[in-house]
Coordinates of C-alpha atoms and ligand atoms in Angstrom, one line a residue:
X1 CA 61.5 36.5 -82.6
X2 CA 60.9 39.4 -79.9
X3 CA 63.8 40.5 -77.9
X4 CA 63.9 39.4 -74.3
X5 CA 62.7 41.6 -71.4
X6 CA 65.6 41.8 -68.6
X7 CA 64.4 41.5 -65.1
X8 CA 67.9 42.7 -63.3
X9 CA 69.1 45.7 -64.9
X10 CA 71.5 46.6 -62.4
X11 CA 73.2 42.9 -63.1
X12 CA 72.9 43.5 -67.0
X13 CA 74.7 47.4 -66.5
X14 CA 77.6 44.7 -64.8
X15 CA 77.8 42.8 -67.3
X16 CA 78.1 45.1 -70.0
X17 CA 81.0 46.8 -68.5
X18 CA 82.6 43.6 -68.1
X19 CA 81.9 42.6 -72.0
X20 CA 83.2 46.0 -73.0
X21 CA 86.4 45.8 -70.6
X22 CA 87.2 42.3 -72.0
X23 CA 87.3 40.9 -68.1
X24 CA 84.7 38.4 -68.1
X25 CA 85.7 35.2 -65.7
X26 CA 85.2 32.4 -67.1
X27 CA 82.7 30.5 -64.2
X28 CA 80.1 32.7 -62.9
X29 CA 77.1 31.3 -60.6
X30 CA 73.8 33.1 -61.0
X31 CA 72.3 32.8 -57.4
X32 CA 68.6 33.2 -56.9
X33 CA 64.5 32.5 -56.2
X34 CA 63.5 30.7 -59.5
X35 CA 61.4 33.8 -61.6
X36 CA 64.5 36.0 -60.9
X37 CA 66.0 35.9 -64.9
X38 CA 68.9 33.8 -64.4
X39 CA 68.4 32.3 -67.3
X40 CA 67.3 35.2 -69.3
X41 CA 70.8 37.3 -67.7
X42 CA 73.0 33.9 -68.3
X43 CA 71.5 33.9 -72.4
X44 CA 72.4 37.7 -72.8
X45 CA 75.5 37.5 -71.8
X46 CA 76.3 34.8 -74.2
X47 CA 74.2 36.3 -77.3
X48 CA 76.6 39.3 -76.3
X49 CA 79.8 37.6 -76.6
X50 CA 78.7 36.4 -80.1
X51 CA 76.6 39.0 -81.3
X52 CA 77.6 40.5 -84.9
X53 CA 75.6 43.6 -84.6
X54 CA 76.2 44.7 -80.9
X55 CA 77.1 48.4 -80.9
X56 CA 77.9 48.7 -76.9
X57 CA 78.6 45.7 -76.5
X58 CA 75.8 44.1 -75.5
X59 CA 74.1 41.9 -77.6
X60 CA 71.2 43.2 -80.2
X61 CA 69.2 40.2 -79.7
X62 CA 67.7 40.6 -82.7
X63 CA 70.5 39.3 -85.5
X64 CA 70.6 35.5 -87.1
X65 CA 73.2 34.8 -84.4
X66 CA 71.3 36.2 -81.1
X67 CA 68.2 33.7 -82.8
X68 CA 69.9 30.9 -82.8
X69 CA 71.3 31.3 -79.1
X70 CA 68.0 32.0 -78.1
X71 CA 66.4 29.3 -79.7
X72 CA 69.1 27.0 -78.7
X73 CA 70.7 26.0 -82.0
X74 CA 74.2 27.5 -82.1
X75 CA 76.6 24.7 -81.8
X76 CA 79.4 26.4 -79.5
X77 CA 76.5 27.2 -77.0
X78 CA 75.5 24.3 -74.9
X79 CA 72.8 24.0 -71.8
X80 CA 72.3 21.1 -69.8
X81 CA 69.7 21.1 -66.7
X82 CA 69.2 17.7 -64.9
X83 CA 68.6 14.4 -66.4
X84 CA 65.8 13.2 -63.8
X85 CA 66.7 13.7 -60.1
X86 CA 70.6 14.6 -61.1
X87 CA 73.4 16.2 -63.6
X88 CA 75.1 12.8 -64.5
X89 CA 78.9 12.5 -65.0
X90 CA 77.6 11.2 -68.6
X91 CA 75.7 14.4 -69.5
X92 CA 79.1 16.1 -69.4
X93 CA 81.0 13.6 -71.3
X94 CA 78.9 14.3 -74.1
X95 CA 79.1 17.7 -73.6
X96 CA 82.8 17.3 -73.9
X97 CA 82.3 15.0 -77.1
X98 CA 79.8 17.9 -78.4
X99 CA 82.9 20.6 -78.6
X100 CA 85.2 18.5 -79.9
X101 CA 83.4 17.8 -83.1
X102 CA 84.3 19.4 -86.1
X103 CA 82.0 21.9 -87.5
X104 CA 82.2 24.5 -84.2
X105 CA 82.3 27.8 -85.9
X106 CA 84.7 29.3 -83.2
X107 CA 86.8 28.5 -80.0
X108 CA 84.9 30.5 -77.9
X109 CA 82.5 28.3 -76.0
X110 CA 80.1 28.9 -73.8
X111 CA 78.0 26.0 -71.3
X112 CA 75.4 27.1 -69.2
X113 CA 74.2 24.6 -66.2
X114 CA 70.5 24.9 -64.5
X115 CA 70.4 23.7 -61.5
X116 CA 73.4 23.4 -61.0
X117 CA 73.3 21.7 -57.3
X118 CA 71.9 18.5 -58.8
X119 CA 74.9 18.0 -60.2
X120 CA 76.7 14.3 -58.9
X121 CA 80.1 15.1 -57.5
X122 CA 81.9 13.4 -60.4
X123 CA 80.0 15.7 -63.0
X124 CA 81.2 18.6 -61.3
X125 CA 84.5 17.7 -61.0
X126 CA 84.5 16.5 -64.4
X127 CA 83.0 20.2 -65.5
X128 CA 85.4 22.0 -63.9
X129 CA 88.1 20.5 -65.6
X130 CA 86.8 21.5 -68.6
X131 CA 87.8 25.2 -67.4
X132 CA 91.3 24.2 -67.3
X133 CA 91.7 23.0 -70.8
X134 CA 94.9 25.3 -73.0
X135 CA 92.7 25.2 -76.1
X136 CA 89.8 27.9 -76.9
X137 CA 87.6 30.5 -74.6
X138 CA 85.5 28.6 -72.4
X139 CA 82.4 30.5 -70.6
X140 CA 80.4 28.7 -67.8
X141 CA 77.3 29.9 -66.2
X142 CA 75.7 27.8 -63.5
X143 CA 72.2 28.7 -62.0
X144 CA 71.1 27.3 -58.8
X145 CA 68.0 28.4 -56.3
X146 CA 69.9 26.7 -53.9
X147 CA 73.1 27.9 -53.3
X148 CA 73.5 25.5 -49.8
X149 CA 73.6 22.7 -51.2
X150 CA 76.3 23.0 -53.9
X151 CA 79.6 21.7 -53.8
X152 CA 82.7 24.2 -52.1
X153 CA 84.8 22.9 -55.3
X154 CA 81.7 24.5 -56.9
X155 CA 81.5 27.5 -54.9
X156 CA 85.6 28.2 -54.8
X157 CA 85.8 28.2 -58.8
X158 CA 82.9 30.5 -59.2
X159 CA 81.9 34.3 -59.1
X160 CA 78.9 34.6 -57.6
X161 CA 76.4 36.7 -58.6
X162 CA 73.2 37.0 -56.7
X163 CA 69.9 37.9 -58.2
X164 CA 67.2 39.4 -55.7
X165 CA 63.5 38.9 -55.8
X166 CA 62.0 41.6 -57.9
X167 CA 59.5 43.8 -56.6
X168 CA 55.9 42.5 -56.2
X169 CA 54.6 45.6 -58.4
X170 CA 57.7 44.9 -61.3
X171 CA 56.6 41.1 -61.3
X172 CA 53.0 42.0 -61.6
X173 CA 53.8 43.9 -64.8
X174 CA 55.6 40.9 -66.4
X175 CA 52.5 38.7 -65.8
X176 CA 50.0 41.3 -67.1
X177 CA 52.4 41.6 -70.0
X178 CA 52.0 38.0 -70.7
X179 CA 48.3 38.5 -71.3
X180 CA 47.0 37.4 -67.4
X181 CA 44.4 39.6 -66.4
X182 CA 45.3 42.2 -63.4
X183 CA 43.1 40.7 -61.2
X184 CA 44.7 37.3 -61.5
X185 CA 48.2 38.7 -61.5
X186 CA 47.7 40.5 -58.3
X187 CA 46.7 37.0 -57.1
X188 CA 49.7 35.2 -58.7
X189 CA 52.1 37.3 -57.6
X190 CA 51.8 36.4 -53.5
X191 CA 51.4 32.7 -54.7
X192 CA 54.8 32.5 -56.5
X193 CA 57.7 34.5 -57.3
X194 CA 58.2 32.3 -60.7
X195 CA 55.9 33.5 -63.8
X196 CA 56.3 30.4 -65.8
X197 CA 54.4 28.5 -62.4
X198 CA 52.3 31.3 -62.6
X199 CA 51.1 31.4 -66.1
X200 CA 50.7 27.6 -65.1
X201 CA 48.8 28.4 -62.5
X202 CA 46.8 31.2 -64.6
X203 CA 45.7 28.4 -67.0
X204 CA 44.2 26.4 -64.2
X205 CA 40.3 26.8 -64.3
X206 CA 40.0 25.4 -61.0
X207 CA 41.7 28.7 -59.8
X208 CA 39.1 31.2 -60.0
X209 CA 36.8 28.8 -58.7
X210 CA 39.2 28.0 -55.6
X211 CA 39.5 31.3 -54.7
X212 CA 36.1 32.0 -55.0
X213 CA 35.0 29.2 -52.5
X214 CA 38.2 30.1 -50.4
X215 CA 36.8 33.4 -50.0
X216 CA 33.3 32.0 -49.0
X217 CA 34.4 29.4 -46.2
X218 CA 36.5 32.5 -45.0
X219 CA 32.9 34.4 -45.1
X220 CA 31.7 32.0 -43.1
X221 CA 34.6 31.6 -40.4
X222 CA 34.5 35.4 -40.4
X223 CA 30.7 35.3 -39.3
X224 CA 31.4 32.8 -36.7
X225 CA 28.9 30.8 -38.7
X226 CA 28.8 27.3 -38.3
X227 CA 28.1 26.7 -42.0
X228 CA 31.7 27.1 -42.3
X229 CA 32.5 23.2 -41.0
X230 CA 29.7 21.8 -43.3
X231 CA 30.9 24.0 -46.2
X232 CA 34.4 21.9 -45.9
X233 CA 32.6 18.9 -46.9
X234 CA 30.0 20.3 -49.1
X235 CA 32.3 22.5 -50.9
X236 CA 36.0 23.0 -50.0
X237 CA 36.5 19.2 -50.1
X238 CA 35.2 18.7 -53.4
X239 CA 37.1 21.2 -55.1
X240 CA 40.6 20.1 -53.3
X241 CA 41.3 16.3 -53.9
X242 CA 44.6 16.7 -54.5
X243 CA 47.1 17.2 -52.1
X244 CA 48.6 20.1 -54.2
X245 CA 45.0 21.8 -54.0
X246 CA 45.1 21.5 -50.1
X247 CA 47.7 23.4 -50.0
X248 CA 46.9 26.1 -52.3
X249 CA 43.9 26.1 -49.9
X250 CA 46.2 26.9 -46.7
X251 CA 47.9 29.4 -49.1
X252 CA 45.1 31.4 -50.1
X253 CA 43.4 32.0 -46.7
X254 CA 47.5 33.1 -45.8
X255 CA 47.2 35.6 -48.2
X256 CA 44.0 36.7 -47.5
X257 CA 44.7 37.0 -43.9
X258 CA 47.9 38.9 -45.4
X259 CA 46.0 41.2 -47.2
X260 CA 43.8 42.2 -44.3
X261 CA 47.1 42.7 -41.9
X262 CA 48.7 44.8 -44.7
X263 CA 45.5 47.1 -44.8
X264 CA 45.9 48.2 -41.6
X265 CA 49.3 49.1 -41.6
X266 CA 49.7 50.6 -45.2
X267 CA 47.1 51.9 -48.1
X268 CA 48.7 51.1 -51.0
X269 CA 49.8 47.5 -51.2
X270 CA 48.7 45.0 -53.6
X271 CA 45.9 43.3 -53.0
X272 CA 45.9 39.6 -53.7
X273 CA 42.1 39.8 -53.5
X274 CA 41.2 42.7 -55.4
X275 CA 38.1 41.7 -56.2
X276 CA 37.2 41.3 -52.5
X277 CA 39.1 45.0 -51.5
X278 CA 35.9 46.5 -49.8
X279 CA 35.4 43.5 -47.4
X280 CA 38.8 43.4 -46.4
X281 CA 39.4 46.8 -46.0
X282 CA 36.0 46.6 -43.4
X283 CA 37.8 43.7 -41.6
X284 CA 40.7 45.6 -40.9
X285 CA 38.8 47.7 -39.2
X286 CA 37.2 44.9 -37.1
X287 CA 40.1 42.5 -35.9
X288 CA 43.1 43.1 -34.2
X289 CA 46.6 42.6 -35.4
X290 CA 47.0 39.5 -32.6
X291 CA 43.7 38.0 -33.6
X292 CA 45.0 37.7 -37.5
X293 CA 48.2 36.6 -35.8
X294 CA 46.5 34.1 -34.5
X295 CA 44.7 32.6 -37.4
X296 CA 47.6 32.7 -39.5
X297 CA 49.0 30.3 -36.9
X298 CA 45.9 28.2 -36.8
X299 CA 46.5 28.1 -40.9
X300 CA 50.0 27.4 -40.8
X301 CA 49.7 24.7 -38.2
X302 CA 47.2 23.4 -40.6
X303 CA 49.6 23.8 -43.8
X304 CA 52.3 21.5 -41.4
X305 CA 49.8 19.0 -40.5
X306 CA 48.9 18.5 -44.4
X307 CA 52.9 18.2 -44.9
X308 CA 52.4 15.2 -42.5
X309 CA 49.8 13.2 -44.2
X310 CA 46.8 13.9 -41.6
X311 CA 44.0 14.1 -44.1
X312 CA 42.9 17.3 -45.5
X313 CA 39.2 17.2 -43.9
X314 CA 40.0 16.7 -40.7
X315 CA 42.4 19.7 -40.6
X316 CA 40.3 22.1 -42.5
X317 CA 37.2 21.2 -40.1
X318 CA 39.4 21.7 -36.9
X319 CA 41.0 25.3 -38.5
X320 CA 37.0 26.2 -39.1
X321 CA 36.8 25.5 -35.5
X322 CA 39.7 27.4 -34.1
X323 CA 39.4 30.3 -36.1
X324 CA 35.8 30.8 -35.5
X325 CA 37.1 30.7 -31.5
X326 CA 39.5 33.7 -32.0
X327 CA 37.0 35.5 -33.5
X328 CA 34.8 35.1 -30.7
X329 CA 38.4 36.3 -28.9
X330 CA 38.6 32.7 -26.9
X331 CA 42.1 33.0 -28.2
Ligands
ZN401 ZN1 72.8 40.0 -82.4

């Protein structure tokens, strides 16, 4: 098994002197946008505080023990994420019943909690508890991307650790390293900050052709050409039946519009459209900053008015309309 890459060194260098000083807490709660390495941080720590072969302390990720952790088969290691819409009361019951069974091999214990704001107020409660018991070494780590909505009982037991987005360059390296091409990594990385939705997303074939016809009703719009209203029936609509699709839709002329804006005020971002860098580069030079303003805001109207239910064609038609007016500067 291949050791795991970690995203937040700067949190891992904490750790590490926390392992080494002996003063880990015993309930942290890793704070951050999904794609962040909560999880990843959350299973390093606990490979460290079991790991045979660790020389500074950290774990060597590599050893029998650091596999089964990893692979989720260590018996005093325990994960729970939510059981449909919620963490039930029950799911830590049997978590409870779980440690209590012979067989542990020590009395250090460690549970780690995705999602931890889905968790029903007597789960928590019943979780926290669990802290407070004389016997053994009990470790808790509870992930959340949504820190507002959990409990204060939650938030007064914990340390809280927060884990910032990663740079769009350090992300796109992670997706190339997972065998996505550059081009569609470039692409990935302003859809989503999470690589497992990306890889998802990677695997779609519909992708490459969305954001190929994306491109071309954009042409189109661009050109002030009204081919660009018949081309959302003829082609757009086709393509994006599914509500999900429509919104990718929205998203990619965003980024596109994005990736215009950003050439004009600095040369060396990422371009979501790569493949497209020429063009935009040459409407940079053409439209103002307030006249991609304003189609962004044509487009997110749009992306609000999907949210609502009105149906997709309508809303794409009418954006074809307004965007093609603040091209012709009616706007
Ligand atoms: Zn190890």
């Amino acid at each position: 098994m291949s050791t795991q890459t970690i995203k937040q060194p700067s949190i891992q260098r904490l750790f590490l002197q926390l392992l080494n000083q002996k003063t880990l807490q015993h309930a942290y709660l890793f704070e951050g946008k999904a794609g962040t390495g909560k999880k990843d941080m959350a299973m390093w720590v606990t490979q460290s505080l079991y790991c045979p072969e660790s020389r500074d302390g950290g774990a060597c990720q590599t050893c029998q023990t650091c596999q089964r952790i990893r692979s989720h088969y260590h018996p005093d290691v325990i994960e729970i994420e939510p059981d449909g819409q919620s963490i039930k009361i029950g799911q830590v019951r049997s978590l409870k019943e779980e440690f209590t069974k012979s067989g542990m091999e020590s009395r250090r214990k460690v549970v780690i909690v995705e999602d931890v704001e889905k968790m029903t107020i007597q789960a928590a409660n019943s979780l926290l508890k669990f802290l407070e018991e004389p016997d053994g070494e009990i470790y808790l780590f509870l992930l959340t991307t949504a820190k507002h909505r959990l409990l204060d009982t939650i938030l007064s037991r914990c340390q809280l650790i927060h884990f910032p987005q990663l740079p769009k360059d350090e992300r796109l390296s992670l997706l190339v390293e997972r065998g996505i091409s550059q081009e569609k990594a470039a692409l990935l990385i302003h859809l989503t900050s999470d690589a497992d939705q990306a890889q998802e997303l990677a695997e779609r074939e519909e992708l490459v052709q969305l954001v190929q016809t994306v491109w071309k009703w954009f042409s189109f719009m661009s050109k002030k050409d009204d081919q660009a209203f018949v081309y959302v029936h003829t082609d757009l609509m086709p393509l994006a039946r599914e509500k999900k699709d429509q919104l990718m839709v929205m998203d990619l002329v965003l980024i596109l519009l994005q990736d215009i804006l950003n050439c004009q005020v600095s040369e060396s971002h990422i371009y979501a459209f790569e493949k497209y860098k020429e063009t935009i580069q040459s409407e940079a030079q053409r439209f103002r900053p307030l006249a991609i303003a304003n189609m962004m805001e044509v487009i997110l109207n749009g992306k609000k008015m999907l949210d609502s239910n009105v149906a997709a064609q309508g809303i794409f038609e009418d954006c074809s309309l307004q965007i093609v007016d603040v091209i012709r500067n009616k706007r």
